[in-house]
Each structure stands twice: as structure tokens, then as C-alpha cells.
PDB file of C-alpha atoms in Angstrom:
ATOM      1  CA  GLU A  29      58.265 108.439  53.070  1.00 53.00           C
ATOM      2  CA  LYS A  30      57.669 107.438  56.709  1.00 53.00           C
ATOM      3  CA  ILE A  31      57.199 110.335  59.142  1.00 55.00           C
ATOM      4  CA  GLU A  32      58.652 109.810  62.585  1.00 55.00           C
ATOM      5  CA  GLU A  33      56.140 110.625  65.296  1.00 56.00           C
ATOM      6  CA  GLY A  34      57.187 112.252  68.496  1.00 55.00           C
ATOM      7  CA  PRO A  35      56.083 111.344  72.036  1.00 56.00           C
ATOM      8  CA  PRO A  36      52.325 111.655  72.426  1.00 55.00           C
ATOM      9  CA  ARG A  37      52.704 114.038  75.417  1.00 53.00           C
ATOM     10  CA  ARG A  38      55.199 116.257  73.570  1.00 53.00           C
ATOM     11  CA  ASN A  39      52.839 119.093  72.868  1.00 52.00           C
ATOM     12  CA  ILE A  40      50.474 118.750  75.810  1.00 50.00           C
ATOM     13  CA  THR A  41      50.283 121.638  78.211  1.00 52.00           C
ATOM     14  CA  ARG A  42      49.221 120.767  81.755  1.00 54.00           C
ATOM     15  CA  LYS A  43      46.277 122.628  83.177  1.00 53.00           C
ATOM     16  CA  LYS A  44      46.660 125.105  85.953  1.00 54.00           C
ATOM     17  CA  THR A  45      50.406 125.579  85.390  1.00 55.00           C
ATOM     18  CA  ASP A  46      51.893 128.839  86.354  1.00 56.00           C
ATOM     19  CA  PRO A  47      53.854 130.313  83.411  1.00 57.00           C
ATOM     20  CA  THR A  48      55.686 132.634  85.789  1.00 59.00           C
ATOM     21  CA  ASN A  49      56.933 129.611  87.776  1.00 59.00           C
ATOM     22  CA  ASN A  50      58.646 127.826  84.910  1.00 60.00           C
ATOM     23  CA  GLY A  51      55.455 125.943  84.092  1.00 57.00           C
ATOM     24  CA  HIS A  52      55.226 124.197  87.494  1.00 57.00           C
ATOM     25  CA  TYR A  53      51.864 123.495  89.062  1.00 52.00           C
ATOM     26  CA  SER A  54      50.758 125.794  91.836  1.00 57.00           C
ATOM     27  CA  SER A  55      48.063 124.712  94.297  1.00 56.00           C
ATOM     28  CA  ARG A  56      47.314 128.324  95.234  1.00 58.00           C
ATOM     29  CA  SER A  57      44.973 128.650  92.259  1.00 56.00           C
ATOM     30  CA  LYS A  58      43.084 125.481  93.142  1.00 54.00           C
ATOM     31  CA  LYS A  59      39.439 125.888  94.123  1.00 55.00           C
ATOM     32  CA  GLN A  60      39.110 124.488  97.614  1.00 54.00           C
ATOM     33  CA  GLY A  61      36.016 122.367  98.180  1.00 53.00           C
ATOM     34  CA  GLY A  62      34.751 122.746  94.625  1.00 53.00           C
ATOM     35  CA  ALA A  63      34.136 126.504  94.759  1.00 53.00           C
ATOM     36  CA  GLY A  64      32.391 126.275  98.067  1.00 52.00           C
ATOM     37  CA  LYS A  65      30.705 122.904  97.689  1.00 52.00           C
ATOM     38  CA  GLY A  66      31.349 120.517 100.535  1.00 51.00           C
ATOM     39  CA  LYS A  67      32.986 123.078 102.799  1.00 52.00           C
ATOM     40  CA  TRP A  68      32.919 122.392 106.584  1.00 50.00           C
ATOM     41  CA  ASP A  69      31.310 125.748 107.361  1.00 53.00           C
ATOM     42  CA  ASP A  70      28.320 124.435 109.355  1.00 52.00           C
ATOM     43  CA  PRO A  71      29.165 121.594 111.768  1.00 50.00           C
ATOM     44  CA  MET A  72      25.489 120.935 112.346  1.00 51.00           C
ATOM     45  CA  ASP A  73      23.831 118.848 109.674  1.00 53.00           C
ATOM     46  CA  GLY A  74      20.503 118.785 111.475  1.00 52.00           C
ATOM     47  CA  SER A  75      20.725 115.155 112.569  1.00 51.00           C
ATOM     48  CA  ASP A  76      21.090 116.117 116.242  1.00 51.00           C
ATOM     49  CA  HIS A  77      17.981 118.208 116.133  1.00 53.00           C
ATOM     50  CA  VAL A  78      15.773 115.132 115.864  1.00 54.00           C
ATOM     51  CA  ALA A  79      13.391 114.920 118.793  1.00 57.00           C
ATOM     52  CA  ILE A  80      14.514 112.312 121.303  1.00 57.00           C
ATOM     53  CA  GLU A  81      11.673 110.170 122.591  1.00 66.00           C
ATOM     54  CA  PRO A  82      11.685 109.132 126.245  1.00 66.00           C
ATOM     55  CA  LEU A  83      12.983 105.698 127.063  1.00 63.00           C
ATOM     56  CA  ASP A  84      10.411 102.920 127.480  1.00 67.00           C
ATOM     57  CA  GLU A  85      11.047 100.749 130.522  1.00 66.00           C
ATOM     58  CA  ASN A  86       9.195  97.886 128.787  1.00 69.00           C
ATOM     59  CA  ASP A  87      11.596  97.983 125.854  1.00 65.00           C
ATOM     60  CA  PRO A  88      13.820  94.825 125.844  1.00 60.00           C
ATOM     61  CA  LEU A  89      16.831  97.070 125.139  1.00 59.00           C
ATOM     62  CA  TYR A  90      16.069  99.434 127.999  1.00 56.00           C
ATOM     63  CA  VAL A  91      19.051 100.109 130.222  1.00 52.00           C
ATOM     64  CA  ALA A  92      18.409 101.843 133.520  1.00 55.00           C
ATOM     65  CA  GLU A  93      21.743 103.682 133.428  1.00 50.00           C
ATOM     66  CA  ASP A  94      20.705 105.461 130.213  1.00 50.00           C
ATOM     67  CA  ASP A  95      17.700 106.953 131.994  1.00 51.00           C
ATOM     68  CA  ALA A  96      19.836 108.432 134.756  1.00 50.00           C
ATOM     69  CA  ASP A  97      19.030 111.661 136.507  1.00 49.00           C
ATOM     70  CA  PRO A  98      20.975 114.400 134.608  1.00 46.00           C
ATOM     71  CA  SER A  99      21.754 116.142 137.890  1.00 47.00           C
ATOM     72  CA  SER A 100      23.781 113.173 139.145  1.00 47.00           C
ATOM     73  CA  TYR A 101      26.235 110.612 137.835  1.00 48.00           C
ATOM     74  CA  ILE A 102      27.816 107.365 138.891  1.00 47.00           C
ATOM     75  CA  LEU A 103      31.546 106.709 138.801  1.00 49.00           C
ATOM     76  CA  SER A 104      31.230 103.070 139.842  1.00 48.00           C
ATOM     77  CA  SER A 105      30.388 100.314 137.412  1.00 45.00           C
ATOM     78  CA  GLY A 106      29.011  98.196 140.231  1.00 49.00           C
ATOM     79  CA  GLU A 107      25.310  97.564 140.756  1.00 52.00           C
ATOM     80  CA  ALA A 108      25.450  98.834 144.336  1.00 50.00           C
ATOM     81  CA  ALA A 109      25.949 102.437 143.274  1.00 50.00           C
ATOM     82  CA  ASP A 110      23.106 102.232 140.746  1.00 52.00           C
ATOM     83  CA  LYS A 111      20.756 100.744 143.322  1.00 54.00           C
ATOM     84  CA  LEU A 112      21.783 103.513 145.754  1.00 49.00           C
ATOM     85  CA  ARG A 113      20.775 106.226 143.275  1.00 50.00           C
ATOM     86  CA  HIS A 114      17.408 104.613 142.398  1.00 51.00           C
ATOM     87  CA  SER A 115      16.590 103.857 146.020  1.00 51.00           C
ATOM     88  CA  GLY A 116      16.211 107.538 146.806  1.00 49.00           C
ATOM     89  CA  ALA A 117      19.119 107.560 149.258  1.00 50.00           C
ATOM     90  CA  GLY A 118      21.414 110.545 149.363  1.00 54.00           C
ATOM     91  CA  PRO A 119      24.627 110.741 147.378  1.00 56.00           C
ATOM     92  CA  SER A 120      27.855 109.426 148.895  1.00 57.00           C
ATOM     93  CA  ALA A 121      29.846 112.476 147.893  1.00 57.00           C
ATOM     94  CA  TYR A 122      29.756 115.742 145.997  1.00 57.00           C
ATOM     95  CA  ASP A 123      32.150 116.687 143.193  1.00 56.00           C
ATOM     96  CA  ALA A 124      32.661 120.427 143.316  1.00 58.00           C
ATOM     97  CA  SER A 125      34.517 120.492 139.988  1.00 61.00           C
ATOM     98  CA  THR A 126      31.436 119.300 138.058  1.00 60.00           C
ATOM     99  CA  ASP A 127      28.831 120.639 140.515  1.00 57.00           C
ATOM    100  CA  LYS A 128      27.176 117.208 140.655  1.00 60.00           C
ATOM    101  CA  ALA A 129      26.337 114.667 143.280  1.00 63.00           C
ATOM    102  CA  VAL A 130      28.222 111.374 143.191  1.00 61.00           C
ATOM    103  CA  TYR A 131      26.669 107.978 143.901  1.00 62.00           C
ATOM    104  CA  GLY A 132      29.236 105.293 144.559  1.00 68.00           C
ATOM    105  CA  PRO A 133      33.006 105.601 144.995  1.00 78.00           C
ATOM    106  CA  MET A 134      34.802 108.765 143.854  1.00 80.00           C
ATOM    107  CA  LEU A 135      37.607 106.731 142.158  1.00 89.00           C
ATOM    108  CA  THR A 136      37.955 103.614 140.108  1.00 92.00           C
ATOM    109  CA  LEU A 137      39.437 100.558 141.783  1.00 93.00           C
ATOM    110  CA  SER A 138      42.743 101.006 139.934  1.00 94.00           C
ATOM    111  CA  GLU A 139      43.015 104.609 141.041  1.00 94.00           C
ATOM    112  CA  PHE A 140      42.165 103.644 144.580  1.00 95.00           C
ATOM    113  CA  LYS A 141      44.882 100.978 144.661  1.00 95.00           C
ATOM    114  CA  ILE A 142      47.492 103.432 143.440  1.00 96.00           C
ATOM    115  CA  ARG A 143      46.605 106.084 145.995  1.00 96.00           C
ATOM    116  CA  VAL A 144      46.502 103.561 148.864  1.00 97.00           C
ATOM    117  CA  SER A 145      49.872 102.163 147.885  1.00 97.00           C
ATOM    118  CA  ASP A 146      51.415 105.644 147.761  1.00 96.00           C
ATOM    119  CA  ALA A 147      49.895 106.492 151.152  1.00 97.00           C
ATOM    120  CA  ILE A 148      51.291 103.339 152.749  1.00 97.00           C
ATOM    121  CA  ARG A 149      54.762 103.902 151.287  1.00 97.00           C
ATOM    122  CA  GLU A 150      54.760 107.407 152.734  1.00 97.00           C
ATOM    123  CA  TYR A 151      53.557 105.895 156.065  1.00 97.00           C
ATOM    124  CA  PHE A 152      56.608 103.645 156.096  1.00 97.00           C
ATOM    125  CA  ASP A 153      58.754 106.763 156.055  1.00 96.00           C
ATOM    126  CA  SER A 154      56.746 108.976 158.405  1.00 96.00           C
ATOM    127  CA  SER A 155      55.024 106.422 160.727  1.00 96.00           C
ATOM    128  CA  ASP A 156      52.024 108.789 160.731  1.00 97.00           C
ATOM    129  CA  ALA A 157      48.987 106.463 160.737  1.00 96.00           C
ATOM    130  CA  ASP A 158      46.603 109.403 161.129  1.00 96.00           C
ATOM    131  CA  GLU A 159      47.639 110.661 157.692  1.00 96.00           C
ATOM    132  CA  VAL A 160      46.640 107.327 156.149  1.00 97.00           C
ATOM    133  CA  VAL A 161      43.325 107.444 157.909  1.00 96.00           C
ATOM    134  CA  ARG A 162      42.670 110.919 156.560  1.00 96.00           C
ATOM    135  CA  CYS A 163      43.669 109.841 153.067  1.00 96.00           C
ATOM    136  CA  ILE A 164      41.224 106.927 153.087  1.00 95.00           C
ATOM    137  CA  ASP A 165      38.427 109.128 154.441  1.00 94.00           C
ATOM    138  CA  GLU A 166      38.974 111.772 151.776  1.00 93.00           C
ATOM    139  CA  MET A 167      38.810 109.246 148.924  1.00 92.00           C
ATOM    140  CA  LYS A 168      35.277 108.260 149.961  1.00 88.00           C
ATOM    141  CA  CYS A 169      35.505 104.798 148.395  1.00 92.00           C
ATOM    142  CA  ARG A 170      33.957 102.558 151.055  1.00 91.00           C
ATOM    143  CA  GLU A 171      33.292  99.829 148.538  1.00 92.00           C
ATOM    144  CA  TYR A 172      37.056  99.394 148.095  1.00 95.00           C
ATOM    145  CA  HIS A 173      38.034  99.422 151.779  1.00 96.00           C
ATOM    146  CA  PRO A 174      38.889  95.688 151.937  1.00 97.00           C
ATOM    147  CA  GLU A 175      41.608  96.399 149.374  1.00 97.00           C
ATOM    148  CA  VAL A 176      43.403  98.532 152.022  1.00 97.00           C
ATOM    149  CA  VAL A 177      44.059  95.428 154.088  1.00 97.00           C
ATOM    150  CA  LYS A 178      45.444  93.491 151.169  1.00 96.00           C
ATOM    151  CA  ARG A 179      47.595  96.294 149.845  1.00 97.00           C
ATOM    152  CA  SER A 180      49.074  97.217 153.204  1.00 97.00           C
ATOM    153  CA  ILE A 181      50.042  93.630 154.107  1.00 97.00           C
ATOM    154  CA  SER A 182      51.317  92.882 150.630  1.00 96.00           C
ATOM    155  CA  LEU A 183      53.612  95.910 150.766  1.00 97.00           C
ATOM    156  CA  GLY A 184      54.708  94.883 154.248  1.00 96.00           C
ATOM    157  CA  LEU A 185      55.676  91.427 153.011  1.00 96.00           C
ATOM    158  CA  ASP A 186      58.110  93.011 150.547  1.00 93.00           C
ATOM    159  CA  ALA A 187      59.679  95.169 153.284  1.00 94.00           C
ATOM    160  CA  GLY A 188      61.414  94.451 156.551  1.00 95.00           C
ATOM    161  CA  PRO A 189      60.313  93.719 160.124  1.00 96.00           C
ATOM    162  CA  ARG A 190      59.940  97.440 160.925  1.00 96.00           C
ATOM    163  CA  GLU A 191      57.474  97.955 158.070  1.00 97.00           C
ATOM    164  CA  ARG A 192      55.515  94.791 159.009  1.00 97.00           C
ATOM    165  CA  GLU A 193      55.123  96.099 162.553  1.00 97.00           C
ATOM    166  CA  LEU A 194      53.952  99.430 161.204  1.00 97.00           C
ATOM    167  CA  VAL A 195      51.331  97.621 159.036  1.00 97.00           C
ATOM    168  CA  SER A 196      49.966  95.815 162.094  1.00 97.00           C
ATOM    169  CA  ARG A 197      49.723  99.109 163.994  1.00 97.00           C
ATOM    170  CA  LEU A 198      48.054 100.718 160.954  1.00 97.00           C
ATOM    171  CA  LEU A 199      45.371  98.067 160.786  1.00 97.00           C
ATOM    172  CA  ALA A 200      44.605  98.683 164.472  1.00 96.00           C
ATOM    173  CA  CYS A 201      44.305 102.413 163.782  1.00 96.00           C
ATOM    174  CA  LEU A 202      42.041 101.813 160.770  1.00 96.00           C
ATOM    175  CA  HIS A 203      39.600  99.747 162.817  1.00 95.00           C
ATOM    176  CA  PRO A 204      36.684 100.317 163.371  1.00 94.00           C
ATOM    177  CA  ASN A 205      36.784 103.611 161.463  1.00 93.00           C
ATOM    178  CA  PRO A 206      37.204 103.945 158.566  1.00 94.00           C
ATOM    179  CA  LEU A 207      37.401 100.157 158.151  1.00 96.00           C
ATOM    180  CA  ALA A 208      34.415  98.402 159.782  1.00 95.00           C
ATOM    181  CA  ASP A 209      34.466  94.793 161.017  1.00 95.00           C
ATOM    182  CA  GLU A 210      33.066  93.373 157.807  1.00 96.00           C
ATOM    183  CA  GLU A 211      35.488  95.339 155.598  1.00 97.00           C
ATOM    184  CA  MET A 212      38.429  94.187 157.677  1.00 97.00           C
ATOM    185  CA  GLU A 213      37.305  90.563 157.503  1.00 96.00           C
ATOM    186  CA  VAL A 214      36.759  90.689 153.745  1.00 97.00           C
ATOM    187  CA  GLY A 215      40.159  92.251 153.325  1.00 97.00           C
ATOM    188  CA  PHE A 216      41.863  89.347 155.058  1.00 97.00           C
ATOM    189  CA  GLU A 217      39.764  86.880 153.019  1.00 97.00           C
ATOM    190  CA  VAL A 218      40.873  88.489 149.803  1.00 96.00           C
ATOM    191  CA  LEU A 219      44.499  88.391 151.001  1.00 96.00           C
ATOM    192  CA  LEU A 220      44.274  84.695 151.863  1.00 96.00           C
ATOM    193  CA  ASP A 221      42.756  83.948 148.453  1.00 96.00           C
ATOM    194  CA  SER A 222      45.868  85.422 146.801  1.00 94.00           C
ATOM    195  CA  ILE A 223      48.389  83.802 149.178  1.00 94.00           C
ATOM    196  CA  ASP A 224      49.600  81.306 146.556  1.00 94.00           C
ATOM    197  CA  ASP A 225      50.430  84.142 144.144  1.00 93.00           C
ATOM    198  CA  LEU A 226      52.293  86.000 146.876  1.00 93.00           C
ATOM    199  CA  ALA A 227      54.274  82.854 147.778  1.00 93.00           C
ATOM    200  CA  ILE A 228      55.711  82.774 144.293  1.00 94.00           C
ATOM    201  CA  ASP A 229      57.760  85.924 144.917  1.00 92.00           C
ATOM    202  CA  ILE A 230      57.900  85.685 148.714  1.00 93.00           C
ATOM    203  CA  PRO A 231      58.647  82.146 149.929  1.00 93.00           C
ATOM    204  CA  ASP A 232      57.762  82.993 153.579  1.00 94.00           C
ATOM    205  CA  ALA A 233      54.511  84.708 152.611  1.00 95.00           C
ATOM    206  CA  LYS A 234      52.239  82.063 154.208  1.00 95.00           C
ATOM    207  CA  ALA A 235      54.030  82.194 157.524  1.00 96.00           C
ATOM    208  CA  MET A 236      54.104  85.966 157.608  1.00 97.00           C
ATOM    209  CA  VAL A 237      50.439  86.296 156.642  1.00 96.00           C
ATOM    210  CA  GLY A 238      49.605  83.886 159.455  1.00 96.00           C
ATOM    211  CA  SER A 239      51.457  86.203 161.832  1.00 97.00           C
ATOM    212  CA  PHE A 240      49.457  89.157 160.580  1.00 97.00           C
ATOM    213  CA  VAL A 241      46.209  87.275 161.216  1.00 96.00           C
ATOM    214  CA  ALA A 242      47.289  86.327 164.714  1.00 96.00           C
ATOM    215  CA  ARG A 243      48.316  89.902 165.456  1.00 97.00           C
ATOM    216  CA  ALA A 244      44.983  91.167 164.145  1.00 96.00           C
ATOM    217  CA  VAL A 245      43.168  88.836 166.530  1.00 96.00           C
ATOM    218  CA  VAL A 246      45.247  90.032 169.478  1.00 96.00           C
ATOM    219  CA  ASP A 247      44.642  93.692 168.518  1.00 95.00           C
ATOM    220  CA  GLU A 248      40.899  92.903 168.276  1.00 94.00           C
ATOM    221  CA  VAL A 249      40.861  93.875 164.603  1.00 95.00           C
ATOM    222  CA  LEU A 250      39.380  90.460 163.695  1.00 93.00           C
TER     223      LEU A 250
END
């Protein structure tokens, strides 16, 4: 006589089931981390206690920035700031929040552009050129000063005649301090290099930029 077999799992009882919970599994009784093995009790595995040898300047992989003075830091990625620090010259600014000297500009170029644009837009409303001068002085980013010329004229091109007149007056107020002769000249050169891009959105950009240049000459800015 053939005996009918039941399902193979019929009489199997799962481990760690809770008989008081209708036989359902409860994770509360599970041993976390293998009864203590592999727990994250000590975050230090000893690897950071290895003695760090001083950098060798003759090493082909030597990078001067990695051997920086721990009492100072550089916010600029340009070579000028790094040369300034290694030349023995004094820092360009001091960051009170980190209690460290700063070599190079206090802001990145993107941050500088945003702040300059905001200052110029406020200037269009207030006509207070002295406030723009103070803003540029406080940012302590002399390496980016030519960008002030480009940003101010570019914003003036998108505005009306009143704003363009204010931009010309602002440039006269910015020269020679905080924008020196060379910084003002470089700013106009950068602007002229981007004139084709400006003309895409502003058809009269070339003519208006020419007027800005002529006005700068008359105001002895150039």
C-alpha cells in the first residue's frame, strides 16, 4: 500500500520563533554583531597611529601644497597665492572664524562674482557708489578685481540708460582704488573678449561697450 507523503516542511519548526507571538519570528532575541563580535565600539583601528614620515622634496610625487604651514591655509587654487606664502610675504587677510592667516583671495571666483553682482544690483537702486567700494575692499580678492569691470558693464547692458550711466560713474569711483590701472585695463580686455557672446543676447552690445570704453577714456579710467 502506497503511503502519501506530506509536504517536506510540514513538521519543521523555524528557529528563534516566539511561541507567545503565534510562532512569528522576533528580532528582539537576535544577537547583534555575533554576541559582541564586529561591534563598532572602537572607531580607531590603529591605522591612523602610524608614524607619518616628513615629505621628501626630491620625491617625484612631492606636492608643495601638501607641505603647507599648518598655521596658514590658501583659499585660492592659483599659483600666485602659493608663491606668496612660500616667498615669506605676509598674509593678505586674516580669518577670525578659523584663527588662521589667509594667503590669496578670501573667496572663490564664483562666490566673488555672485557678491559683486548683488552689490551692483543694489547700487542700481541706491546710487551709492561708496557702498560698492566698501564691499569690494571687504572681500579682499584683488586677484579677481578685473571681474568687477566685466560684471558691472554686463549688468548695465541688460538695463536702461540710467543704469549704464551709473556704471560709468561707478568705474570712475573704483579707480584707482580699489581697482588699479592694470586691473581696470584687464577688466576691459576680458569684457572685449566676451563681446561676441554678449551680442547674442544683446544686439547693440558692441556699440554700447564702445561707448563704455570711450567714457572710461574721458574719465581717465583707461
